[in-house]
PDB file of N, CA and C in Angstrom:
ATOM      1  N   MET A   1      70.102 -74.196 -80.131  1.00  0.00           N
ATOM      2  CA  MET A   1      70.406 -73.139 -81.054  1.00  0.00           C
ATOM      3  C   MET A   1      71.665 -73.533 -81.820  1.00  0.00           C
ATOM      4  N   LEU A   2      71.596 -73.413 -83.114  1.00  0.00           N
ATOM      5  CA  LEU A   2      72.755 -73.730 -83.943  1.00  0.00           C
ATOM      6  C   LEU A   2      73.724 -72.564 -83.896  1.00  0.00           C
ATOM      7  N   LEU A   3      74.930 -72.855 -83.493  1.00  0.00           N
ATOM      8  CA  LEU A   3      75.962 -71.832 -83.434  1.00  0.00           C
ATOM      9  C   LEU A   3      76.659 -71.725 -84.771  1.00  0.00           C
ATOM     10  N   HIS A   4      77.561 -70.799 -84.888  1.00  0.00           N
ATOM     11  CA  HIS A   4      78.332 -70.623 -86.116  1.00  0.00           C
ATOM     12  C   HIS A   4      79.126 -71.889 -86.425  1.00  0.00           C
ATOM     13  N   TRP A   5      79.091 -72.339 -87.689  1.00  0.00           N
ATOM     14  CA  TRP A   5      79.846 -73.525 -88.091  1.00  0.00           C
ATOM     15  C   TRP A   5      81.339 -73.196 -88.015  1.00  0.00           C
ATOM     16  N   PRO A   6      82.114 -73.970 -87.245  1.00  0.00           N
ATOM     17  CA  PRO A   6      83.508 -73.617 -87.013  1.00  0.00           C
ATOM     18  C   PRO A   6      84.450 -73.914 -88.175  1.00  0.00           C
ATOM     19  N   GLY A   7      84.122 -74.834 -89.037  1.00  0.00           N
ATOM     20  CA  GLY A   7      84.996 -75.168 -90.164  1.00  0.00           C
ATOM     21  C   GLY A   7      85.905 -76.352 -89.877  1.00  0.00           C
ATOM     22  N   LEU A   8      86.634 -76.764 -90.908  1.00  0.00           N
ATOM     23  CA  LEU A   8      87.483 -77.951 -90.810  1.00  0.00           C
ATOM     24  C   LEU A   8      88.969 -77.647 -90.915  1.00  0.00           C
ATOM     25  N   ALA A   9      89.319 -76.392 -91.022  1.00  0.00           N
ATOM     26  CA  ALA A   9      90.736 -76.032 -91.093  1.00  0.00           C
ATOM     27  C   ALA A   9      91.418 -76.430 -89.791  1.00  0.00           C
ATOM     28  N   ALA A  10      92.689 -76.742 -89.860  1.00  0.00           N
ATOM     29  CA  ALA A  10      93.434 -77.180 -88.671  1.00  0.00           C
ATOM     30  C   ALA A  10      93.309 -76.182 -87.527  1.00  0.00           C
ATOM     31  N   LYS A  11      93.295 -74.895 -87.828  1.00  0.00           N
ATOM     32  CA  LYS A  11      93.198 -73.868 -86.782  1.00  0.00           C
ATOM     33  C   LYS A  11      91.826 -73.848 -86.118  1.00  0.00           C
ATOM     34  N   ASP A  12      90.801 -74.418 -86.775  1.00  0.00           N
ATOM     35  CA  ASP A  12      89.439 -74.417 -86.251  1.00  0.00           C
ATOM     36  C   ASP A  12      89.098 -75.662 -85.447  1.00  0.00           C
ATOM     37  N   LEU A  13      89.949 -76.663 -85.464  1.00  0.00           N
ATOM     38  CA  LEU A  13      89.646 -77.915 -84.776  1.00  0.00           C
ATOM     39  C   LEU A  13      89.916 -77.806 -83.280  1.00  0.00           C
ATOM     40  N   PHE A  14      89.106 -78.483 -82.497  1.00  0.00           N
ATOM     41  CA  PHE A  14      89.269 -78.537 -81.053  1.00  0.00           C
ATOM     42  C   PHE A  14      90.426 -79.464 -80.727  1.00  0.00           C
ATOM     43  N   GLU A  15      91.379 -78.968 -79.998  1.00  0.00           N
ATOM     44  CA  GLU A  15      92.594 -79.707 -79.646  1.00  0.00           C
ATOM     45  C   GLU A  15      93.314 -80.235 -80.889  1.00  0.00           C
ATOM     46  N   GLY A  16      93.135 -79.518 -81.999  1.00  0.00           N
ATOM     47  CA  GLY A  16      93.835 -79.852 -83.225  1.00  0.00           C
ATOM     48  C   GLY A  16      93.361 -81.099 -83.940  1.00  0.00           C
ATOM     49  N   ARG A  17      92.257 -81.694 -83.462  1.00  0.00           N
ATOM     50  CA  ARG A  17      91.830 -82.947 -84.091  1.00  0.00           C
ATOM     51  C   ARG A  17      90.319 -83.128 -84.225  1.00  0.00           C
ATOM     52  N   ASP A  18      89.519 -82.485 -83.381  1.00  0.00           N
ATOM     53  CA  ASP A  18      88.080 -82.741 -83.346  1.00  0.00           C
ATOM     54  C   ASP A  18      87.277 -81.531 -83.803  1.00  0.00           C
ATOM     55  N   LEU A  19      86.102 -81.794 -84.357  1.00  0.00           N
ATOM     56  CA  LEU A  19      85.189 -80.702 -84.698  1.00  0.00           C
ATOM     57  C   LEU A  19      84.737 -80.003 -83.426  1.00  0.00           C
ATOM     58  N   ARG A  20      84.631 -78.696 -83.505  1.00  0.00           N
ATOM     59  CA  ARG A  20      84.105 -77.944 -82.366  1.00  0.00           C
ATOM     60  C   ARG A  20      82.591 -78.122 -82.322  1.00  0.00           C
ATOM     61  N   PRO A  21      82.001 -78.099 -81.139  1.00  0.00           N
ATOM     62  CA  PRO A  21      80.543 -78.213 -81.036  1.00  0.00           C
ATOM     63  C   PRO A  21      79.856 -77.058 -81.772  1.00  0.00           C
ATOM     64  N   ALA A  22      78.756 -77.362 -82.436  1.00  0.00           N
ATOM     65  CA  ALA A  22      77.993 -76.343 -83.153  1.00  0.00           C
ATOM     66  C   ALA A  22      76.609 -76.152 -82.535  1.00  0.00           C
ATOM     67  N   THR A  23      76.292 -76.928 -81.498  1.00  0.00           N
ATOM     68  CA  THR A  23      75.011 -76.816 -80.824  1.00  0.00           C
ATOM     69  C   THR A  23      75.249 -76.815 -79.318  1.00  0.00           C
ATOM     70  N   ASP A  24      74.572 -75.938 -78.623  1.00  0.00           N
ATOM     71  CA  ASP A  24      74.656 -75.910 -77.162  1.00  0.00           C
ATOM     72  C   ASP A  24      73.861 -77.101 -76.644  1.00  0.00           C
ATOM     73  N   ILE A  25      74.511 -78.028 -75.964  1.00  0.00           N
ATOM     74  CA  ILE A  25      73.868 -79.259 -75.511  1.00  0.00           C
ATOM     75  C   ILE A  25      72.707 -78.982 -74.559  1.00  0.00           C
ATOM     76  N   ARG A  26      72.745 -77.822 -73.891  1.00  0.00           N
ATOM     77  CA  ARG A  26      71.619 -77.463 -73.018  1.00  0.00           C
ATOM     78  C   ARG A  26      70.336 -77.289 -73.819  1.00  0.00           C
ATOM     79  N   SER A  27      70.442 -76.871 -75.073  1.00  0.00           N
ATOM     80  CA  SER A  27      69.257 -76.727 -75.928  1.00  0.00           C
ATOM     81  C   SER A  27      68.592 -78.080 -76.145  1.00  0.00           C
ATOM     82  N   LEU A  28      69.377 -79.099 -76.348  1.00  0.00           N
ATOM     83  CA  LEU A  28      68.850 -80.452 -76.524  1.00  0.00           C
ATOM     84  C   LEU A  28      68.154 -80.929 -75.258  1.00  0.00           C
ATOM     85  N   PHE A  29      68.834 -80.797 -74.116  1.00  0.00           N
ATOM     86  CA  PHE A  29      68.251 -81.262 -72.859  1.00  0.00           C
ATOM     87  C   PHE A  29      67.026 -80.452 -72.463  1.00  0.00           C
ATOM     88  N   LYS A  30      67.029 -79.165 -72.739  1.00  0.00           N
ATOM     89  CA  LYS A  30      65.850 -78.346 -72.453  1.00  0.00           C
ATOM     90  C   LYS A  30      64.657 -78.844 -73.251  1.00  0.00           C
ATOM     91  N   SER A  31      64.869 -79.215 -74.501  1.00  0.00           N
ATOM     92  CA  SER A  31      63.779 -79.719 -75.337  1.00  0.00           C
ATOM     93  C   SER A  31      63.162 -80.964 -74.746  1.00  0.00           C
ATOM     94  N   VAL A  32      64.001 -81.892 -74.339  1.00  0.00           N
ATOM     95  CA  VAL A  32      63.501 -83.148 -73.772  1.00  0.00           C
ATOM     96  C   VAL A  32      62.741 -82.879 -72.473  1.00  0.00           C
ATOM     97  N   LEU A  33      63.310 -82.060 -71.603  1.00  0.00           N
ATOM     98  CA  LEU A  33      62.673 -81.784 -70.323  1.00  0.00           C
ATOM     99  C   LEU A  33      61.367 -81.009 -70.480  1.00  0.00           C
ATOM    100  N   LEU A  34      61.314 -80.101 -71.436  1.00  0.00           N
ATOM    101  CA  LEU A  34      60.102 -79.320 -71.655  1.00  0.00           C
ATOM    102  C   LEU A  34      59.030 -80.110 -72.403  1.00  0.00           C
ATOM    103  N   GLU A  35      59.390 -80.706 -73.538  1.00  0.00           N
ATOM    104  CA  GLU A  35      58.407 -81.358 -74.402  1.00  0.00           C
ATOM    105  C   GLU A  35      58.018 -82.758 -73.931  1.00  0.00           C
ATOM    106  N   HIS A  36      58.956 -83.508 -73.416  1.00  0.00           N
ATOM    107  CA  HIS A  36      58.661 -84.886 -73.033  1.00  0.00           C
ATOM    108  C   HIS A  36      58.214 -84.991 -71.581  1.00  0.00           C
ATOM    109  N   LEU A  37      58.930 -84.332 -70.681  1.00  0.00           N
ATOM    110  CA  LEU A  37      58.604 -84.433 -69.262  1.00  0.00           C
ATOM    111  C   LEU A  37      57.675 -83.336 -68.779  1.00  0.00           C
ATOM    112  N   GLY A  38      57.498 -82.297 -69.589  1.00  0.00           N
ATOM    113  CA  GLY A  38      56.556 -81.232 -69.261  1.00  0.00           C
ATOM    114  C   GLY A  38      56.982 -80.325 -68.116  1.00  0.00           C
ATOM    115  N   LEU A  39      58.283 -80.177 -67.904  1.00  0.00           N
ATOM    116  CA  LEU A  39      58.738 -79.257 -66.865  1.00  0.00           C
ATOM    117  C   LEU A  39      58.417 -77.822 -67.263  1.00  0.00           C
ATOM    118  N   ALA A  40      58.157 -77.006 -66.279  1.00  0.00           N
ATOM    119  CA  ALA A  40      57.830 -75.604 -66.534  1.00  0.00           C
ATOM    120  C   ALA A  40      59.072 -74.844 -66.986  1.00  0.00           C
ATOM    121  N   PRO A  41      58.926 -73.948 -67.972  1.00  0.00           N
ATOM    122  CA  PRO A  41      60.070 -73.165 -68.448  1.00  0.00           C
ATOM    123  C   PRO A  41      60.759 -72.387 -67.333  1.00  0.00           C
ATOM    124  N   GLY A  42      60.006 -71.827 -66.404  1.00  0.00           N
ATOM    125  CA  GLY A  42      60.596 -71.076 -65.304  1.00  0.00           C
ATOM    126  C   GLY A  42      61.457 -71.950 -64.410  1.00  0.00           C
ATOM    127  N   PHE A  43      60.991 -73.154 -64.119  1.00  0.00           N
ATOM    128  CA  PHE A  43      61.765 -74.105 -63.328  1.00  0.00           C
ATOM    129  C   PHE A  43      63.049 -74.469 -64.057  1.00  0.00           C
ATOM    130  N   MET A  44      62.916 -74.649 -65.357  1.00  0.00           N
ATOM    131  CA  MET A  44      64.075 -75.003 -66.182  1.00  0.00           C
ATOM    132  C   MET A  44      65.137 -73.903 -66.132  1.00  0.00           C
ATOM    133  N   GLU A  45      64.700 -72.657 -66.296  1.00  0.00           N
ATOM    134  CA  GLU A  45      65.631 -71.524 -66.333  1.00  0.00           C
ATOM    135  C   GLU A  45      66.252 -71.223 -64.967  1.00  0.00           C
ATOM    136  N   ASN A  46      65.489 -71.440 -63.892  1.00  0.00           N
ATOM    137  CA  ASN A  46      65.967 -71.053 -62.565  1.00  0.00           C
ATOM    138  C   ASN A  46      66.657 -72.167 -61.793  1.00  0.00           C
ATOM    139  N   THR A  47      66.256 -73.417 -62.041  1.00  0.00           N
ATOM    140  CA  THR A  47      66.754 -74.517 -61.219  1.00  0.00           C
ATOM    141  C   THR A  47      67.642 -75.486 -61.980  1.00  0.00           C
ATOM    142  N   VAL A  48      67.175 -75.966 -63.114  1.00  0.00           N
ATOM    143  CA  VAL A  48      67.907 -76.999 -63.847  1.00  0.00           C
ATOM    144  C   VAL A  48      69.118 -76.417 -64.571  1.00  0.00           C
ATOM    145  N   PHE A  49      68.905 -75.357 -65.337  1.00  0.00           N
ATOM    146  CA  PHE A  49      69.981 -74.708 -66.098  1.00  0.00           C
ATOM    147  C   PHE A  49      69.993 -73.210 -65.815  1.00  0.00           C
ATOM    148  N   PRO A  50      70.440 -72.803 -64.621  1.00  0.00           N
ATOM    149  CA  PRO A  50      70.465 -71.366 -64.330  1.00  0.00           C
ATOM    150  C   PRO A  50      71.382 -70.621 -65.309  1.00  0.00           C
ATOM    151  N   ASP A  51      71.009 -69.401 -65.608  1.00  0.00           N
ATOM    152  CA  ASP A  51      71.798 -68.552 -66.516  1.00  0.00           C
ATOM    153  C   ASP A  51      71.974 -69.177 -67.897  1.00  0.00           C
ATOM    154  N   SER A  52      70.905 -69.800 -68.401  1.00  0.00           N
ATOM    155  CA  SER A  52      71.014 -70.459 -69.713  1.00  0.00           C
ATOM    156  C   SER A  52      69.977 -69.933 -70.702  1.00  0.00           C
ATOM    157  N   ARG A  53      69.564 -68.704 -70.548  1.00  0.00           N
ATOM    158  CA  ARG A  53      68.548 -68.158 -71.457  1.00  0.00           C
ATOM    159  C   ARG A  53      69.008 -68.141 -72.909  1.00  0.00           C
ATOM    160  N   SER A  54      70.306 -68.082 -73.139  1.00  0.00           N
ATOM    161  CA  SER A  54      70.813 -68.073 -74.520  1.00  0.00           C
ATOM    162  C   SER A  54      70.703 -69.449 -75.180  1.00  0.00           C
ATOM    163  N   ALA A  55      70.524 -70.504 -74.383  1.00  0.00           N
ATOM    164  CA  ALA A  55      70.362 -71.860 -74.922  1.00  0.00           C
ATOM    165  C   ALA A  55      68.872 -72.106 -75.157  1.00  0.00           C
ATOM    166  N   VAL A  56      68.431 -71.805 -76.353  1.00  0.00           N
ATOM    167  CA  VAL A  56      67.018 -71.913 -76.718  1.00  0.00           C
ATOM    168  C   VAL A  56      66.676 -73.383 -76.995  1.00  0.00           C
ATOM    169  N   PRO A  57      65.563 -73.900 -76.435  1.00  0.00           N
ATOM    170  CA  PRO A  57      65.189 -75.294 -76.699  1.00  0.00           C
ATOM    171  C   PRO A  57      64.993 -75.543 -78.199  1.00  0.00           C
ATOM    172  N   LEU A  58      65.376 -76.717 -78.645  1.00  0.00           N
ATOM    173  CA  LEU A  58      65.161 -77.124 -80.033  1.00  0.00           C
ATOM    174  C   LEU A  58      63.691 -77.483 -80.191  1.00  0.00           C
ATOM    175  N   ARG A  59      63.029 -76.917 -81.152  1.00  0.00           N
ATOM    176  CA  ARG A  59      61.600 -77.148 -81.341  1.00  0.00           C
ATOM    177  C   ARG A  59      61.353 -78.390 -82.200  1.00  0.00           C
ATOM    178  N   ASN A  60      60.236 -79.060 -81.911  1.00  0.00           N
ATOM    179  CA  ASN A  60      59.793 -80.240 -82.657  1.00  0.00           C
ATOM    180  C   ASN A  60      60.858 -81.338 -82.694  1.00  0.00           C
ATOM    181  N   LEU A  61      61.588 -81.454 -81.604  1.00  0.00           N
ATOM    182  CA  LEU A  61      62.606 -82.484 -81.518  1.00  0.00           C
ATOM    183  C   LEU A  61      61.974 -83.862 -81.336  1.00  0.00           C
ATOM    184  N   LEU A  62      60.912 -83.918 -80.543  1.00  0.00           N
ATOM    185  CA  LEU A  62      60.223 -85.183 -80.248  1.00  0.00           C
ATOM    186  C   LEU A  62      58.900 -85.241 -80.982  1.00  0.00           C
ATOM    187  N   ARG A  63      58.567 -86.411 -81.419  1.00  0.00           N
ATOM    188  CA  ARG A  63      57.273 -86.610 -82.090  1.00  0.00           C
ATOM    189  C   ARG A  63      56.471 -87.650 -81.342  1.00  0.00           C
ATOM    190  N   VAL A  64      55.169 -87.481 -81.363  1.00  0.00           N
ATOM    191  CA  VAL A  64      54.285 -88.416 -80.672  1.00  0.00           C
ATOM    192  C   VAL A  64      53.934 -89.547 -81.605  1.00  0.00           C
TER     193      VAL A  64
END
């Protein structure tokens, strides 16, 4: 899921120098585990990434 773009102003930078993340990395990993490895969504939500329902998998990330 794409989060709010943080901006490039000095006050918006992480540790005063780096861009803040704009994507929850769990969304990326969920996509790979679901689409490529075929793990069940329930297993993903309960075992691999508990309490991560807000991290929606990125769709059409992988192509055959």
